[in-house]
CSV table of C-alpha atoms in Angstrom, one decimal:
chain,number,residue,atom,x,y,z
A,1,UNK,CA,50.3,44.3,8.4
A,2,UNK,CA,49.8,43.6,12.3
A,3,UNK,CA,48.9,40.3,13.4
A,4,UNK,CA,46.0,41.1,15.1
A,5,UNK,CA,44.5,43.1,11.9
A,6,UNK,CA,45.0,40.0,9.8
A,7,UNK,CA,43.5,37.8,12.4
A,8,UNK,CA,40.8,40.2,12.8
A,9,UNK,CA,39.7,40.6,9.0
A,10,UNK,CA,40.0,36.4,8.6
A,11,UNK,CA,37.5,36.1,10.9
A,12,UNK,CA,35.1,38.5,9.4
A,13,UNK,CA,35.8,36.8,6.2
A,14,UNK,CA,35.0,33.5,7.8
A,15,UNK,CA,31.9,34.9,9.4
A,16,UNK,CA,30.6,36.6,6.4
A,17,UNK,CA,31.0,33.2,4.1
A,18,UNK,CA,28.9,31.4,7.1
A,19,UNK,CA,26.4,34.1,6.8
A,20,UNK,CA,26.1,33.6,3.3
A,21,UNK,CA,25.5,29.9,3.6
A,22,UNK,CA,22.8,30.1,6.1
A,23,UNK,CA,21.4,32.8,4.2
A,24,UNK,CA,21.3,30.2,1.1
A,25,UNK,CA,20.0,27.6,3.1
A,26,UNK,CA,17.2,29.6,4.4
A,27,UNK,CA,16.3,30.8,0.8
A,28,UNK,CA,16.4,27.1,-0.5
A,29,UNK,CA,14.5,25.8,2.5
A,30,UNK,CA,11.8,28.6,1.5
A,31,UNK,CA,11.6,27.6,-1.6
A,32,UNK,CA,11.1,24.0,-0.9
A,33,UNK,CA,8.2,24.4,1.5
A,34,UNK,CA,6.2,26.7,-0.6
A,35,UNK,CA,7.1,24.3,-3.5
A,36,UNK,CA,6.0,21.6,-1.3
A,37,UNK,CA,2.9,23.6,-0.3
A,38,UNK,CA,1.8,24.2,-4.1
A,39,UNK,CA,2.4,20.4,-4.9
A,40,UNK,CA,0.1,19.4,-1.9
A,41,UNK,CA,-2.5,21.9,-3.2
A,42,UNK,CA,-2.0,20.1,-6.3
A,43,UNK,CA,-2.5,16.4,-4.9
A,44,UNK,CA,-6.0,17.5,-3.3
A,45,UNK,CA,-7.4,19.7,-6.0
A,46,UNK,CA,-6.2,18.1,-9.4
A,47,UNK,CA,-5.0,14.5,-8.5
A,48,UNK,CA,-2.8,13.1,-11.6
A,49,UNK,CA,-3.0,9.4,-12.7
A,50,UNK,CA,0.3,9.3,-15.0
A,51,UNK,CA,3.4,11.2,-15.1
A,52,UNK,CA,5.9,12.9,-12.7
A,53,UNK,CA,3.6,14.6,-10.7
A,54,UNK,CA,1.3,11.5,-10.0
A,55,UNK,CA,5.0,9.8,-9.0
A,56,UNK,CA,5.0,12.3,-6.4
A,57,UNK,CA,1.6,11.7,-5.1
A,58,UNK,CA,3.0,8.1,-4.3
A,59,UNK,CA,5.9,9.1,-1.9
A,60,UNK,CA,3.9,12.2,-0.3
A,61,UNK,CA,4.2,11.2,2.8
A,62,UNK,CA,8.2,11.5,2.8
A,63,UNK,CA,8.3,14.7,1.1
A,64,UNK,CA,7.4,16.0,4.7
A,65,UNK,CA,10.7,14.7,6.5
A,66,UNK,CA,13.0,17.7,5.1
A,67,UNK,CA,10.6,19.8,7.6
A,68,UNK,CA,12.2,18.5,10.3
A,69,UNK,CA,15.4,20.1,9.3
A,70,UNK,CA,13.4,23.3,8.4
A,71,UNK,CA,11.7,24.1,11.0
A,72,UNK,CA,14.2,24.7,13.5
A,73,UNK,CA,15.6,27.5,10.9
A,74,UNK,CA,12.2,29.0,10.9
A,75,UNK,CA,12.6,29.3,14.3
A,76,UNK,CA,16.1,30.6,14.7
A,77,UNK,CA,14.9,32.9,11.9
A,78,UNK,CA,12.0,33.9,13.0
A,79,UNK,CA,10.4,33.6,10.0
A,80,UNK,CA,6.6,34.1,9.6
A,81,UNK,CA,6.6,33.0,6.2
A,82,UNK,CA,8.4,29.9,6.7
A,83,UNK,CA,6.8,29.1,9.6
A,84,UNK,CA,3.4,29.7,8.5
A,85,UNK,CA,4.0,27.8,5.0
A,86,UNK,CA,5.4,25.0,7.4
A,87,UNK,CA,2.2,25.0,9.3
A,88,UNK,CA,-0.4,24.6,6.5
A,89,UNK,CA,2.1,21.8,4.9
A,90,UNK,CA,1.7,20.0,8.0
A,91,UNK,CA,-2.4,20.8,8.6
A,92,UNK,CA,-3.0,19.4,4.9
A,93,UNK,CA,-0.6,16.5,5.6
A,94,UNK,CA,-2.5,15.6,8.6
A,95,UNK,CA,-5.9,15.8,7.2
A,96,UNK,CA,-4.5,13.7,4.2
A,97,UNK,CA,-2.7,10.7,6.5
A,98,UNK,CA,-4.7,11.3,10.0
A,99,UNK,CA,-7.3,8.6,9.0
A,100,UNK,CA,-5.0,6.3,7.7
A,101,UNK,CA,-3.0,6.4,10.8
A,102,UNK,CA,-5.8,6.7,13.2
A,103,UNK,CA,-9.4,4.5,13.1
A,104,UNK,CA,-12.1,4.1,15.4
A,105,UNK,CA,-13.1,0.3,14.9
A,106,UNK,CA,-16.6,-0.6,15.3
A,107,UNK,CA,-18.1,-2.2,18.4
A,108,UNK,CA,-18.5,-5.9,17.6
A,109,UNK,CA,-22.2,-7.5,17.0
A,110,UNK,CA,-22.4,-10.3,19.9
A,111,UNK,CA,-24.5,-12.6,17.7
A,112,UNK,CA,-22.6,-12.0,14.3
A,113,UNK,CA,-20.6,-14.4,12.6
A,114,UNK,CA,-16.6,-13.7,12.7
A,115,UNK,CA,-13.7,-15.1,10.6
A,116,UNK,CA,-10.5,-13.7,9.7
A,117,UNK,CA,-8.8,-13.1,6.2
A,118,UNK,CA,-4.9,-12.5,5.1
A,119,UNK,CA,-3.3,-11.2,1.9
A,120,UNK,CA,0.2,-11.8,1.1
A,121,UNK,CA,1.9,-11.0,-2.2
A,122,UNK,CA,4.7,-13.9,-1.8
A,123,UNK,CA,7.2,-12.1,-4.7
A,124,UNK,CA,7.8,-14.0,-7.6
A,125,UNK,CA,11.6,-14.4,-7.1
A,126,UNK,CA,11.2,-15.6,-3.6
A,127,UNK,CA,13.0,-18.7,-3.3
A,128,UNK,CA,13.0,-19.0,0.4
A,129,UNK,CA,10.9,-21.8,0.6
A,130,UNK,CA,11.6,-23.1,4.2
A,131,UNK,CA,10.0,-19.9,5.4
A,132,UNK,CA,6.9,-19.8,3.1
A,133,UNK,CA,4.7,-21.9,4.9
A,134,UNK,CA,5.8,-20.7,8.4
A,135,UNK,CA,4.7,-16.9,7.2
A,136,UNK,CA,1.3,-18.1,6.0
A,137,UNK,CA,0.6,-20.3,9.1
A,138,UNK,CA,1.7,-17.4,11.0
A,139,UNK,CA,-1.3,-15.3,9.8
A,140,UNK,CA,-3.8,-17.7,11.6
A,141,UNK,CA,-6.5,-16.6,9.1
A,142,UNK,CA,-9.2,-18.9,7.6
A,143,UNK,CA,-8.8,-17.4,4.5
A,144,UNK,CA,-5.5,-16.5,2.5
A,145,UNK,CA,-5.0,-15.1,-0.7
A,146,UNK,CA,-1.5,-14.8,-2.6
A,147,UNK,CA,-0.4,-13.2,-5.4
A,148,UNK,CA,2.9,-13.9,-7.4
A,149,UNK,CA,2.2,-17.4,-6.6
A,150,UNK,CA,4.6,-19.6,-8.9
A,151,UNK,CA,4.9,-23.7,-9.2
A,152,UNK,CA,7.7,-23.6,-6.6
A,153,UNK,CA,5.6,-22.0,-4.6
A,154,UNK,CA,2.6,-24.4,-4.9
A,155,UNK,CA,5.0,-27.2,-4.0
A,156,UNK,CA,6.3,-25.7,-1.1
A,157,UNK,CA,2.4,-25.5,0.1
A,158,UNK,CA,1.6,-29.2,-1.1
A,159,UNK,CA,4.8,-30.6,0.7
A,160,UNK,CA,3.9,-28.7,4.2
A,161,UNK,CA,1.7,-31.1,6.5
A,162,UNK,CA,0.6,-28.1,9.0
A,163,UNK,CA,-0.6,-26.2,5.9
A,164,UNK,CA,-2.7,-29.1,4.4
A,165,UNK,CA,-4.2,-29.7,7.6
A,166,UNK,CA,-5.3,-26.2,8.2
A,167,UNK,CA,-6.3,-25.7,4.6
A,168,UNK,CA,-8.0,-28.3,3.6
A,169,UNK,CA,-9.8,-26.4,0.7
A,170,UNK,CA,-7.8,-24.2,-2.1
A,171,UNK,CA,-7.7,-22.7,-5.3
A,172,UNK,CA,-4.4,-22.9,-6.6
A,173,UNK,CA,-3.4,-20.8,-10.1
A,174,UNK,CA,0.4,-20.6,-10.3
A,175,UNK,CA,1.7,-18.9,-12.7
A,176,UNK,CA,4.3,-16.0,-12.9
A,177,UNK,CA,4.2,-12.3,-11.6
A,178,UNK,CA,0.3,-12.8,-12.5
A,179,UNK,CA,-0.1,-16.1,-10.2
A,180,UNK,CA,-2.5,-16.4,-7.6
A,181,UNK,CA,-3.8,-18.7,-4.8
A,182,UNK,CA,-7.0,-18.9,-2.2
A,183,UNK,CA,-6.4,-20.9,0.8
A,184,UNK,CA,-9.5,-21.5,3.1
A,185,UNK,CA,-10.5,-23.4,6.0
A,186,UNK,CA,-14.1,-23.2,4.8
A,187,UNK,CA,-15.5,-25.4,1.9
A,188,UNK,CA,-14.9,-24.1,-1.4
A,189,UNK,CA,-18.6,-24.2,-3.3
A,190,UNK,CA,-17.5,-22.8,-6.5
A,191,UNK,CA,-14.2,-21.2,-8.1
A,192,UNK,CA,-13.0,-19.6,-11.4
A,193,UNK,CA,-10.3,-17.4,-12.7
A,194,UNK,CA,-11.1,-14.4,-15.4
A,195,UNK,CA,-8.7,-13.3,-17.8
A,196,UNK,CA,-8.9,-10.4,-20.0
A,197,UNK,CA,-8.7,-12.0,-23.8
A,198,UNK,CA,-8.7,-8.4,-25.1
A,199,UNK,CA,-5.7,-7.8,-23.5
A,200,UNK,CA,-3.8,-10.7,-23.0
A,201,UNK,CA,-0.8,-9.0,-20.8
A,202,UNK,CA,-3.3,-8.3,-18.0
A,203,UNK,CA,-3.6,-9.9,-15.2
A,204,UNK,CA,-6.4,-12.4,-14.1
A,205,UNK,CA,-9.1,-12.3,-11.3
A,206,UNK,CA,-9.3,-15.5,-9.4
A,207,UNK,CA,-12.7,-15.9,-7.0
A,208,UNK,CA,-13.9,-18.4,-4.9
A,209,UNK,CA,-17.2,-18.8,-2.9
A,210,UNK,CA,-17.0,-20.3,0.1
A,211,UNK,CA,-19.4,-22.0,2.9
A,212,UNK,CA,-19.1,-19.8,6.1
A,213,UNK,CA,-22.2,-22.4,7.5
A,214,UNK,CA,-25.4,-22.1,8.9
A,215,UNK,CA,-26.3,-20.8,5.2
A,216,UNK,CA,-23.9,-18.3,4.8
A,217,UNK,CA,-21.7,-17.8,1.7
A,218,UNK,CA,-19.0,-15.4,1.2
A,219,UNK,CA,-17.3,-14.4,-2.6
A,220,UNK,CA,-13.8,-14.3,-2.3
A,221,UNK,CA,-12.1,-12.3,-5.0
A,222,UNK,CA,-8.2,-11.9,-5.2
A,223,UNK,CA,-6.4,-9.1,-7.7
A,224,UNK,CA,-2.9,-8.3,-8.7
A,225,UNK,CA,-3.2,-5.2,-11.2
A,226,UNK,CA,0.0,-4.6,-12.6
A,227,UNK,CA,2.5,-2.4,-11.1
A,228,UNK,CA,3.2,1.2,-13.2
A,229,UNK,CA,5.7,1.9,-15.5
A,230,UNK,CA,8.3,3.8,-13.1
A,231,UNK,CA,11.7,6.0,-14.1
A,232,UNK,CA,13.5,2.7,-12.2
A,233,UNK,CA,12.2,0.5,-15.2
A,234,UNK,CA,13.1,1.9,-17.9
A,235,UNK,CA,16.7,3.2,-19.5
A,236,UNK,CA,17.7,6.8,-19.7
A,237,UNK,CA,16.2,8.7,-21.4
A,238,UNK,CA,12.8,7.1,-20.5
A,239,UNK,CA,9.6,8.3,-22.3
A,240,UNK,CA,7.1,7.7,-19.6
A,241,UNK,CA,7.7,8.5,-16.2
A,242,UNK,CA,5.1,7.1,-14.3
A,243,UNK,CA,2.4,5.2,-16.7
A,244,UNK,CA,-0.8,3.3,-14.8
A,245,UNK,CA,-2.5,2.5,-17.8
A,246,UNK,CA,-2.1,-1.1,-17.5
A,247,UNK,CA,-3.0,-1.1,-14.3
A,248,UNK,CA,-6.0,0.6,-14.9
A,249,UNK,CA,-7.2,-1.8,-17.6
A,250,UNK,CA,-6.7,-4.7,-15.3
A,251,UNK,CA,-8.8,-2.2,-12.4
A,252,UNK,CA,-11.7,-1.9,-15.1
A,253,UNK,CA,-11.6,-5.6,-15.6
A,254,UNK,CA,-12.0,-6.5,-12.2
A,255,UNK,CA,-14.8,-4.2,-11.5
A,256,UNK,CA,-16.4,-5.3,-14.4
A,257,UNK,CA,-17.1,-8.7,-12.5
A,258,UNK,CA,-17.6,-7.2,-9.0
A,259,UNK,CA,-19.9,-4.6,-9.4
A,260,UNK,CA,-22.8,-6.8,-10.9
A,261,UNK,CA,-22.3,-8.8,-6.9
A,262,UNK,CA,-22.3,-5.7,-5.3
A,263,UNK,CA,-25.7,-4.8,-7.1
A,264,UNK,CA,-27.0,-8.1,-6.1
A,265,UNK,CA,-25.9,-7.6,-2.3
A,266,UNK,CA,-23.6,-10.6,-2.3
A,267,UNK,CA,-21.3,-10.4,0.4
A,268,UNK,CA,-17.8,-10.0,-0.7
A,269,UNK,CA,-14.4,-9.9,0.3
A,270,UNK,CA,-11.6,-8.5,-2.2
A,271,UNK,CA,-8.0,-9.2,-1.3
A,272,UNK,CA,-4.6,-8.4,-3.0
A,273,UNK,CA,-1.9,-6.3,-4.1
A,274,UNK,CA,-3.2,-3.4,-6.2
A,275,UNK,CA,-0.2,-1.5,-6.5
A,276,UNK,CA,-1.4,2.0,-5.7
A,277,UNK,CA,-1.4,4.4,-2.7
A,278,UNK,CA,-4.9,5.8,-1.8
A,279,UNK,CA,-3.6,9.2,-3.2
A,280,UNK,CA,-3.8,7.6,-6.3
A,281,UNK,CA,-7.3,8.5,-8.4
A,282,UNK,CA,-7.7,4.8,-9.3
A,283,UNK,CA,-7.9,4.0,-5.6
A,284,UNK,CA,-11.5,5.2,-5.8
A,285,UNK,CA,-12.1,3.3,-8.8
A,286,UNK,CA,-10.8,0.0,-7.1
A,287,UNK,CA,-13.3,1.2,-3.6
A,288,UNK,CA,-16.4,2.4,-4.8
A,289,UNK,CA,-18.9,0.7,-2.7
A,290,UNK,CA,-16.7,-1.1,-0.6
A,291,UNK,CA,-14.8,-0.8,2.5
A,292,UNK,CA,-10.9,-0.6,3.3
A,293,UNK,CA,-10.3,-2.2,6.4
A,294,UNK,CA,-7.3,-0.8,7.6
A,295,UNK,CA,-8.9,2.8,6.8
A,296,UNK,CA,-11.8,2.0,8.6
A,297,UNK,CA,-10.2,0.1,11.7
A,298,UNK,CA,-6.4,-0.2,11.3
A,299,UNK,CA,-3.9,1.8,14.0
A,300,UNK,CA,-0.5,2.8,12.2
A,301,UNK,CA,0.5,3.5,8.5
A,302,UNK,CA,-0.9,0.3,7.1
A,303,UNK,CA,2.3,0.1,5.1
A,304,UNK,CA,2.8,-3.3,3.0
A,305,UNK,CA,5.3,-2.7,0.6
A,306,UNK,CA,9.2,-3.1,1.8
A,307,UNK,CA,12.0,-1.7,-0.1
A,308,UNK,CA,14.4,-4.1,-1.1
A,309,UNK,CA,17.7,-2.2,0.5
A,310,UNK,CA,16.1,-2.0,3.5
A,311,UNK,CA,14.2,-5.4,3.6
A,312,UNK,CA,16.3,-6.2,7.1
A,313,UNK,CA,14.5,-3.5,8.9
A,314,UNK,CA,11.1,-4.9,8.4
A,315,UNK,CA,9.3,-1.7,7.8
A,316,UNK,CA,6.6,-1.2,5.1
A,317,UNK,CA,7.4,2.0,3.0
A,318,UNK,CA,3.7,1.8,1.0
A,319,UNK,CA,0.3,1.0,1.7
A,320,UNK,CA,-0.3,-0.9,-1.6
A,321,UNK,CA,-2.4,-4.0,-0.4
A,322,UNK,CA,-5.8,-4.0,0.7
A,323,UNK,CA,-8.5,-6.0,2.3
A,324,UNK,CA,-12.0,-4.5,0.8
A,325,UNK,CA,-15.3,-5.6,1.8
A,326,UNK,CA,-19.1,-5.2,0.4
A,327,UNK,CA,-21.6,-3.9,3.0
A,328,UNK,CA,-22.7,-6.6,4.5
A,329,UNK,CA,-19.2,-7.8,5.7
A,330,UNK,CA,-18.1,-5.2,8.4
A,331,UNK,CA,-14.2,-5.1,9.4
A,332,UNK,CA,-13.5,-4.9,13.1
A,333,UNK,CA,-9.4,-4.7,13.1
A,334,UNK,CA,-6.3,-4.9,11.0
A,335,UNK,CA,-2.7,-5.6,11.4
A,336,UNK,CA,0.4,-6.0,9.4
A,337,UNK,CA,3.6,-8.3,9.7
A,338,UNK,CA,6.4,-6.9,7.8
A,339,UNK,CA,9.0,-9.6,9.5
A,340,UNK,CA,9.0,-11.7,6.5
A,341,UNK,CA,11.9,-13.4,4.7
A,342,UNK,CA,11.8,-13.4,0.8
A,343,UNK,CA,9.4,-11.2,-0.1
A,344,UNK,CA,8.8,-7.2,-0.3
A,345,UNK,CA,5.3,-7.4,1.1
A,346,UNK,CA,4.3,-7.7,4.0
A,347,UNK,CA,1.2,-10.1,5.1
A,348,UNK,CA,-2.3,-8.2,5.8
A,349,UNK,CA,-4.3,-9.5,7.8
A,350,UNK,CA,-8.2,-8.5,9.1
A,351,UNK,CA,-11.1,-9.9,11.1
A,352,UNK,CA,-14.8,-9.3,9.8
A,353,UNK,CA,-17.8,-10.5,10.9
A,354,UNK,CA,-21.2,-11.2,9.0
A,355,UNK,CA,-24.8,-10.8,10.6
């Protein structure tokens, strides 16, 4: 065979293989985008509380990442089907996540009383004790709610002179993952811990009524509903892909406590790590009758949970920590500090006002 003919056949063969690969990638990309569109519609119309589909709701924002690769392919192929599907997916994503990223904070009332509050899941295995007090102090909040508060964490707080002076009023309930604490610059009038005796495995609810002065009081409640059972915590084969029953029970117990307070129009602040995103149906169970401070006033994702493997990047991956307030308490602005040492949660801070 003449060399030129062999070379031509080789190029033709290589070109054919390349074209086949491109066609395969295009088909797979189309299937992914159409599948994502169906999944997003399911998230909107039939959100799930448990199972694999519920897990996809948690990580929904990250399902859009492959579209950055697929979009150039749709443009190159001039595919109306693929381009339209990408456009609809992006529109749904914008409607779903836009309100979280961009808010219009209310105007401050000139004669209102203002205060700040912060919440931080310290992480039960946080042994960077020298960093605990500086992290809390950096929040510069009048009220601080802490979760996964352990006896060594308590020792670290009590041994710090700056925090002792700044927060003379405190209610500490150290434990394991269920440990919690409330630090306050305001006098604490009452305090308590509620345990679900019918479910001993449930996490408690910790509360304190603080005196803001001039006849104003505020009920501060911190909670930490249990995290879902996930595939990452169970052996293979695992029977439960994503089970939120424990967290739902803790939320029901919490609502049984705060609902009468809301009915009596008591100013209330609910802070904590709730182990759920706003895409979870249980989010409404928690937030009904309350205002989500970041959703109302914040800018950016508001993500507060840090993936351990990329902790040094100081970037939150999911928004699962919240500042909720009753109608008598108006959020003005929020901020998130993810430059944290030792914990897998960022510090969420908010400024509020009361008339």
